[in-house]
Amino acid sequence: MESEKSVLVSEKSSLLDSKSSPSSPSSSSSSVKSIKSVAVSDEFSHLPSNEADLLRAQVDIPQKRIKFFDLYRYADTKDVFLLVLASLLAVADGCARPLMTVVFGTITETFTRYVAQREYLADFNGSTYDYFFNSTAFNSSTFNSTYGSTYSAYELPYNSTGYPYEFISQDEFQLRVNRLALYFVYIGIVDAIISYFAVYIFIDRGELLAGRIKEAYLKATLRQNIAYFDKLGSGEITVRISADTLLIQEGISEKVSYIICQSAMFIAAFVVGFSRAFKLTFIMLAIAIFIVTSFFYVLYRMSIYFGKALEGSSTGGTVAEEALSSIRNVQAFGIHDYLASHYDSYLAISEKWAFKATALLGFISGLMWLGVYSNDALGFWQGGRFIRSGEESVGGVVTTLMAMILTTFAVSNISPHARSVTNGIAAAQKIYATIDRASAIDSASVAGEQLETITGDIELKNVKFIYPSRPNVTVLNNFSLHIPAGKTVALVGSSGSGKSTIIGILERFYNPMAGEVLLDGKNISDLNIKWLRRQVALVSQEPTLFSCSIYENIAHGLIGTEFEFASESEKRELVREACRQANALTFIDTFPEGIDTNVGERGFLMSGGQKQRIAIARAIVSNPKILLLDEATSALDTKSEGIVQDALDRASKNRTTIVIAHRLSTIKDADKIVVMRRGVIVETGTHDELIAKQGEYFSLVEAQRLEKEKEKMEDANKVHIHDEDSADQGEFEEDAVLGLTPTKTARSVSSIAIAEKEANKKYRNTDYSLGELFYFLYDLSREESRYNLIGTMGSLLTGLAFDAMGIFMGRSIQAYGSTDPEYMTRQVAIYAGLFFMLACIQLVVTTTTLTSFSYSTQKLVRRIRLGTFRNMMRQDISFFDRDENTTGSLTSMLSQDAQFVEGFGGTTFGQVMNSMMIIITGVALSLAVAWNLAIVCIACLPVVLLAGFWRFYVLSVFQNTTKKSNERAGSYACEAASAIRTVLSLTREEDVMSHYHAIIEAQGLKAKGAARKSAFFYGIAQGVQFFILALAFWYGSTFIRRGEYTLFQFYVTYSTVIVGAESAGIMFAFSPDMGKAKSATSNIKKMLETVPEIDVWDESGKVPTDVRGDVEFENVHFRYPTRPQVPVLRGLNLKVKQGQYVALVGASGCGKSTTIGLIEHFYNPLSGRILLDGQDISEFNINRYREQIALVQQEPTLYSGTIRENIQLGTSRHVTDEEIYSVCKEANIHDFIMSLPDGYDTRCGSKGSLLSGGQKQRIAIARALIRQPKVLLLDEATSALDSESEKIVQAAIDAAAKGRTTIAIAHRLFTIQNADIIYVFEAGQVAEQGTHQELLAKKGLYYQLVKLQAAGM
C-alpha cells in the first residue's frame, strides 16, 4: 500500500542501561546499541503545537502504573462475591496452622510434665512417699483411692522453687493425648474442605478473568488507530496476548490463594503468640519485622526487573513474528543466522533483567531461612529463661515458638508465589496501557452522525497531512480535490506521491493536520467511524485474506449490510455471484471443496492472482456506496485482469469510485484522472483530454505502450481461450497427458509417488516420559552444569538442615522437660547457638543455591527460545504450510513454552530437590532414632506424595489438552493484529471478537474439570498432613507412656518425618508450574527434534562451482504436501540456458510461482528432476546452492531495521556503501532514500510498514541485485511500481540480467517481450514456448493474452 510513514521510535533502547550480553553476536549487538531512544515530544517539537498534539495523540502510549487489585478490574459482582468467599476460606485455611500450634504446645507440655514426673518419681525407686497438698500430709496410695479424681491438682516440691506440675496417671496421659490428637483430625478435615474450595474458586475465576483480559486487550487493540500499529509490531501483540496474559492469570489465580493463606497464617500466628506468651512474642517480633520489610522491598525491585525482562522478550517476539511470517524470503536469502542473532540480542536483555529479579528472589529466600532459624535460636533461648523463672509454661513457650516459626515460614512460602503476582503486575502494565489508551480514531465509538442516505460526493479541502511516524515529511500540503458522486476518479503518479495516503484519510486510518474531508458536505470527522467504513469497500494492493474458507472470507464483506444476518443459502448465493463477477469461480470450482476451501494463513494456499480476486469479490459482494481500488488488479494475469476489470467497471456504475492504478489501461474510461507528484496535483482531466495535452500523463501512457505489432493484431481472428485458471483438472487428465489409460482404477504419477512417500514415512513417538524430559533439559544446560551442580549441592544441604533442626529441637524440648534448671539452661543455650549457626549457613547456602539455579535457568530459557527459533527457521516450507504451524502459534510457543520451562528449574527445581532430601534423610534419621514410630509415620508419606503427584498429573494432562486451544487463540489474535487495516476496513472488529470469545469460552469450559481435580488433590494433601500429625502424636504417646522413647527420640522423628511430609506438600504446591513445564518441555523437545526433509543445517551435498546457470525441468510432477489431492505440475519440461532471459506466463494458479519455488528448492518434486548445469539440485548443499540464486517476490518482504541493513541482507559478504548506492540507483530508489532525513539509516518499520509498496519493491530488487546471483528469479518483480519507475527498473533488470540466467513471471507482457524464451503455462504444463515474435506468429494462447492486453491499452 502506498504510504509515507516514518521511522519507528526506538523499540528497546530504554531497556539497555549497559552493554549487550557478550554472548550476543557482534552484528546484532552493534545494531542494538545504535538504536537511540527518542522522546515523542522531541519528534514533534519542530511542528506547531496543534499539529504536534494531533500527531502525538495518534502514537503516544501513556505509561500505566498497576496496583494489585487492578488485576481484578474485570470481575463482576458474582466474581467479587466468589473471590471474597475464596479469600475468607483461604484465611481460614491459613488459621489452621496456628491453631495446630496451640494443640501442639498443649501436647508438648503434657509430654514434658509426664516425662518430668516420671523421672522425678523414679528417684524414689518406686517406694511409698508423701506429698504435700495445701500443707496437709497425705499418702499417695490412700489419696487416689479416697479422693479419686476429685482433687487432681497438687504441687510437687521442685528444688523448693514451687515449679508447678500436675500429677498425670498413665491412663490420664493417654486420654489427654487421644483427645488432643482428635483436634488434629478435626482441623485436618476442615482444612481439606476449605482449601479445596479456596483453590478451586481462585483457579476457576483466574481462568475466567484472564479470558476477559485477553478479550479486552484484543478489543482495545482492534480499536486503535493505525499509527499505533506503525509503532508496535504484530509479534509484540501476539506475545502480549499469549504469554503476558498467562502471567496475569498466574498472578490472580491459585497463587493468590496461597499468599492469602500464608498471610493469614502470619497474622494468626502472632495472635496465638501474643495470647500464649506475649513477652516472648514481642522479643521475636523484631526478626519478623526485619524479614517482612526486606521482603516487600525486594518484591518492589523484582516487579521493576521483571517488567524490563518482559519488554525484551515481547520486542523479540516481533522479530520472530516478522521472520516466521516471511519464511520463504528467509530461506531464499539464507538470513537465518542474522535474524537469530537479532532475536538473541533481545533475549539477552530479557535474560539480564530476569536473572536480576530471580537472584533477588534467591536472596530473600535465604533471608527467610535466616529468620526461621534465628527465631528458633531466640525463642528456645529466651523461652528457657521464662520457664525457669516461672513466667511461662512449657506449653506456652513451645506454642509461641512454633507460632513464630510459622510467621517466618509463611513469609518464605509467600516469596515464590509473590513472584507470580509481581510478574502479573509487570505484564499487566503494558496490557492495561493498551486497554486504557484513548484511541485518536476509535472505531468502537458510537459517537458521530450516521447519515440516512448518501450520494457519495467526496471533497478534500486544503488538506495537510503528515504521517505520525515521519513528522519531518509533509505528504500532502494544501491539497484539494473534488470527487463527484457516482463518478470514477483515478489517481496516478509515481510511488510516494500521496495516492494511497488519500485512501488512508478517507478510511479514517489517519487524521489530517489541517483542512477538511467532506462526504456529502459533512466533515468525515463528525461522522461515526464504523458507519463511514461500512459505506466504503477497499481492495488493497497487497490483499489480505483470513485463515478460513473462501466463502467466509468473502462473507466478511457483508458485515454491516442488510445481508449480514441473512440465511446461509442467501449468503452463499451472494458470495457465488460476487465470485462470478470477480472471475474467481473458474478456479474455485476446480477445488474439491469449492467455496468452502480453506485459504490457509494469510491466504498462502492461494496464488497472488487468486487472492486478489477473492479480495475483489469480498469488496463488491456488499454493493458498497464508495469503492476504493488500490492497485486492485496488479496481481492478475492479462486475461483475468480484463474480465475482472469489466466487473469492476460494472461495479463502479452509479457509485463513487477512487482508483489507484499503475496500469493505465485500467483507468482510461475514468470520469476524471488526477496526476499527482509529491503530494501535489499536476494535471487533471479525462484520458483523451490528458493525452491531448501531451503532458505528464501522456508520458506515463507512452511508457506503457506495447510494440507496434499490437496494432497489427487488432483485426486478427479470435482464438478460443480456455478458462482453466488452476491446475486442478483431476488425476485422469494428468494420466492422459502421460499416455496412460484413463480407467477408473488408474493412478497418476503423483498419486503413486505420494503413496510411496506415505508408506516410507517414519512416525516419532512424542509421548515423552518425565525422565526423558529431565535429561533433555539437563543436556541443554550442560554449559551451566557447574551452576546446576552448585545449586543441587546447595539444595541437598538445605534439606539436611531440617534434620539438624530436628535434632536441635528434640534436644531443646528434652531439656525443657528436665527437672534440673541449670542443666536445662546450659543445654538450651548450646542448641540456641547451633540454631543461629544453622541460620547463617542457610542464608549463604540458600542464596547461593537459588542464584545458581536462577542463572542456569535464565540461560536455559534464552537457549531454548533461540534454539527453538533457529529450528523453526530450519524447517522446510511444507512445515509452515500446515494449519497447526501458523505464525501466531509458533510465536506463542517461543514466548510461552520457554517461559513455562522455568517450572522445572530455578526456584521450583530447588524446592523439589530440597523436599526430596528432607524426605530421604528424614526417613533415614527417624529409622535410626526410633524405628517403631518412624515406620508408622513413613507409611503415611505415600498418601501425601500420591495426592501431590496426581495433582501434577491432572495439570499436565490438562496442559496438553489446552495447548491447541491456547495456540489457536494466540494465532487468531495474531492474524487479526497483522491484518489490522483489513479488519478495520471491513469493520470486522465485532466479528473477530465474537470468534475470539467463542475460543476463550471453550477453553474456559475445558479448564473447569482440571481445576476441580487439581483443587481436590491439593485439599487432600493439605488435610492428610494433619491426619499424619494426629497419628504421630497418638502412636508416639504410647511409647512415651511406657517409657520406651525419650522426648528427644520422639521429637526428632516427628520433625524429620512429619515436617518432611509438609515439605512434600509444599513441593507439590508447585504442581501447576511443573504441569505446564512438562507440557512445554515436550513441545520444545518435539520441535528441536523435528528434522526437515530439506534441511538448511545439513552441511552435506556438493558445493556448486563455476556455475553457468543452466536450469532444466525433466518431467516434474508436484503437489503441495498440504493438498495432496490437487495436482499442480503434471510432467513439466522446460530448459533455460546460461545467460538466457526466460519468461513464464499464464493464468493465475497454473504453476508459475510453484516453478519458482521448486527452483529455490523450497519443496522436493514428487517425481522428475530439476537440474542446475546438468546436476540434480537435490544433490547440492542447500545453502551453497541458494547462494547462486536471488529471488524478488510478488509481495516484497522487508524487516524492522534500516534500509541499509535490509539491502545488506542480500548477501553474506561484506559490502561497501558504494555497492549499496550502485544497486539502489539501478533499482531507482537511491534518490528517494537520499531525500529522507536519515537517508540509508531510515528505519523501515515492522515488515517495512513505514514504506509504500513501490518503495518496498525497489529495495527488495536492490537486495537481490547486491547478491550478484547466477540465477535471478523475478516473481512479478515490478508489479507494485508506477509506470515511470517500472520503466526505469525494468531497464535495470534487463541490464542486470545480462550475463546471468533470469527467470521472470510476468502478467504485464510488455516487460518480457525481449525475453529469449517465453513459456506459456496451462494446467501445470508448458502449452507453448518461443520468442515473443514466434508466439505471436502461432496465434495461440500467448497471442490471445497479448491481444487482450493490447486492447486494454
PDB file of C-alpha atoms in Angstrom, residues 1104-1178:
ATOM      1  CA  PRO A1104      28.304 -25.740  -6.823  1.00  0.00           C
ATOM      2  CA  THR A1105      31.429 -24.463  -8.573  1.00  0.00           C
ATOM      3  CA  ASP A1106      31.816 -22.499 -11.788  1.00  0.00           C
ATOM      4  CA  VAL A1107      28.061 -22.216 -12.050  1.00  0.00           C
ATOM      5  CA  ARG A1108      26.906 -21.315 -15.549  1.00  0.00           C
ATOM      6  CA  GLY A1109      23.205 -21.045 -14.803  1.00  0.00           C
ATOM      7  CA  ASP A1110      21.619 -23.759 -16.983  1.00  0.00           C
ATOM      8  CA  VAL A1111      18.260 -24.721 -15.441  1.00  0.00           C
ATOM      9  CA  GLU A1112      16.146 -27.655 -16.600  1.00  0.00           C
ATOM     10  CA  PHE A1113      12.913 -29.370 -15.523  1.00  0.00           C
ATOM     11  CA  GLU A1114      12.614 -33.022 -16.563  1.00  0.00           C
ATOM     12  CA  ASN A1115       9.068 -34.444 -16.399  1.00  0.00           C
ATOM     13  CA  VAL A1116       8.414 -32.830 -12.989  1.00  0.00           C
ATOM     14  CA  HIS A1117       5.245 -33.727 -11.116  1.00  0.00           C
ATOM     15  CA  PHE A1118       4.311 -31.827  -7.984  1.00  0.00           C
ATOM     16  CA  ARG A1119       1.506 -31.431  -5.454  1.00  0.00           C
ATOM     17  CA  TYR A1120       1.641 -29.361  -2.312  1.00  0.00           C
ATOM     18  CA  PRO A1121       2.071 -31.581   0.793  1.00  0.00           C
ATOM     19  CA  THR A1122      -0.924 -29.945   2.487  1.00  0.00           C
ATOM     20  CA  ARG A1123      -3.159 -30.525  -0.558  1.00  0.00           C
ATOM     21  CA  PRO A1124      -2.052 -33.879  -1.984  1.00  0.00           C
ATOM     22  CA  GLN A1125      -5.370 -34.328  -3.820  1.00  0.00           C
ATOM     23  CA  VAL A1126      -4.713 -31.316  -6.069  1.00  0.00           C
ATOM     24  CA  PRO A1127      -2.196 -31.769  -8.939  1.00  0.00           C
ATOM     25  CA  VAL A1128      -0.167 -28.623  -9.663  1.00  0.00           C
ATOM     26  CA  LEU A1129       2.606 -29.611 -12.074  1.00  0.00           C
ATOM     27  CA  ARG A1130       1.882 -32.531 -14.412  1.00  0.00           C
ATOM     28  CA  GLY A1131       5.054 -33.601 -16.131  1.00  0.00           C
ATOM     29  CA  LEU A1132       6.620 -30.145 -16.580  1.00  0.00           C
ATOM     30  CA  ASN A1133       9.515 -29.927 -19.048  1.00  0.00           C
ATOM     31  CA  LEU A1134      11.443 -26.741 -19.742  1.00  0.00           C
ATOM     32  CA  LYS A1135      15.021 -25.648 -20.365  1.00  0.00           C
ATOM     33  CA  VAL A1136      16.776 -22.419 -19.554  1.00  0.00           C
ATOM     34  CA  LYS A1137      20.275 -21.950 -20.905  1.00  0.00           C
ATOM     35  CA  GLN A1138      23.091 -19.921 -19.424  1.00  0.00           C
ATOM     36  CA  GLY A1139      22.508 -16.187 -19.661  1.00  0.00           C
ATOM     37  CA  GLN A1140      19.012 -16.526 -21.093  1.00  0.00           C
ATOM     38  CA  TYR A1141      16.141 -14.281 -20.065  1.00  0.00           C
ATOM     39  CA  VAL A1142      13.155 -16.643 -19.774  1.00  0.00           C
ATOM     40  CA  ALA A1143       9.617 -15.568 -19.008  1.00  0.00           C
ATOM     41  CA  LEU A1144       6.819 -17.688 -17.555  1.00  0.00           C
ATOM     42  CA  VAL A1145       3.308 -16.533 -18.394  1.00  0.00           C
ATOM     43  CA  GLY A1146      -0.154 -17.961 -17.938  1.00  0.00           C
ATOM     44  CA  ALA A1147      -3.281 -17.735 -15.894  1.00  0.00           C
ATOM     45  CA  SER A1148      -3.102 -17.428 -12.093  1.00  0.00           C
ATOM     46  CA  GLY A1149      -2.697 -20.810 -10.427  1.00  0.00           C
ATOM     47  CA  CYS A1150      -1.225 -22.573 -13.454  1.00  0.00           C
ATOM     48  CA  GLY A1151       2.020 -23.380 -11.656  1.00  0.00           C
ATOM     49  CA  LYS A1152       4.339 -20.444 -12.439  1.00  0.00           C
ATOM     50  CA  SER A1153       5.107 -19.493  -8.814  1.00  0.00           C
ATOM     51  CA  THR A1154       5.341 -23.183  -7.945  1.00  0.00           C
ATOM     52  CA  THR A1155       8.062 -23.497 -10.572  1.00  0.00           C
ATOM     53  CA  ILE A1156       9.987 -20.638  -8.932  1.00  0.00           C
ATOM     54  CA  GLY A1157       9.557 -22.315  -5.513  1.00  0.00           C
ATOM     55  CA  LEU A1158      10.938 -25.591  -6.876  1.00  0.00           C
ATOM     56  CA  ILE A1159      13.951 -23.833  -8.383  1.00  0.00           C
ATOM     57  CA  GLU A1160      14.588 -22.323  -4.936  1.00  0.00           C
ATOM     58  CA  HIS A1161      14.298 -25.911  -3.609  1.00  0.00           C
ATOM     59  CA  PHE A1162      11.505 -24.950  -1.205  1.00  0.00           C
ATOM     60  CA  TYR A1163       9.937 -28.337  -1.965  1.00  0.00           C
ATOM     61  CA  ASN A1164      11.014 -31.622  -3.495  1.00  0.00           C
ATOM     62  CA  PRO A1165       9.160 -32.746  -6.635  1.00  0.00           C
ATOM     63  CA  LEU A1166       7.132 -35.926  -6.359  1.00  0.00           C
ATOM     64  CA  SER A1167       8.830 -37.247  -9.480  1.00  0.00           C
ATOM     65  CA  GLY A1168      11.125 -35.976 -12.170  1.00  0.00           C
ATOM     66  CA  ARG A1169      14.281 -33.881 -11.761  1.00  0.00           C
ATOM     67  CA  ILE A1170      15.283 -30.240 -11.571  1.00  0.00           C
ATOM     68  CA  LEU A1171      18.803 -29.645 -12.871  1.00  0.00           C
ATOM     69  CA  LEU A1172      21.361 -26.873 -12.486  1.00  0.00           C
ATOM     70  CA  ASP A1173      24.160 -27.182 -15.011  1.00  0.00           C
ATOM     71  CA  GLY A1174      23.061 -30.775 -15.627  1.00  0.00           C
ATOM     72  CA  GLN A1175      23.170 -31.825 -11.966  1.00  0.00           C
ATOM     73  CA  ASP A1176      20.123 -32.632  -9.838  1.00  0.00           C
ATOM     74  CA  ILE A1177      19.703 -29.771  -7.379  1.00  0.00           C
ATOM     75  CA  SER A1178      18.828 -32.267  -4.622  1.00  0.00           C
TER      76      SER A1178
END
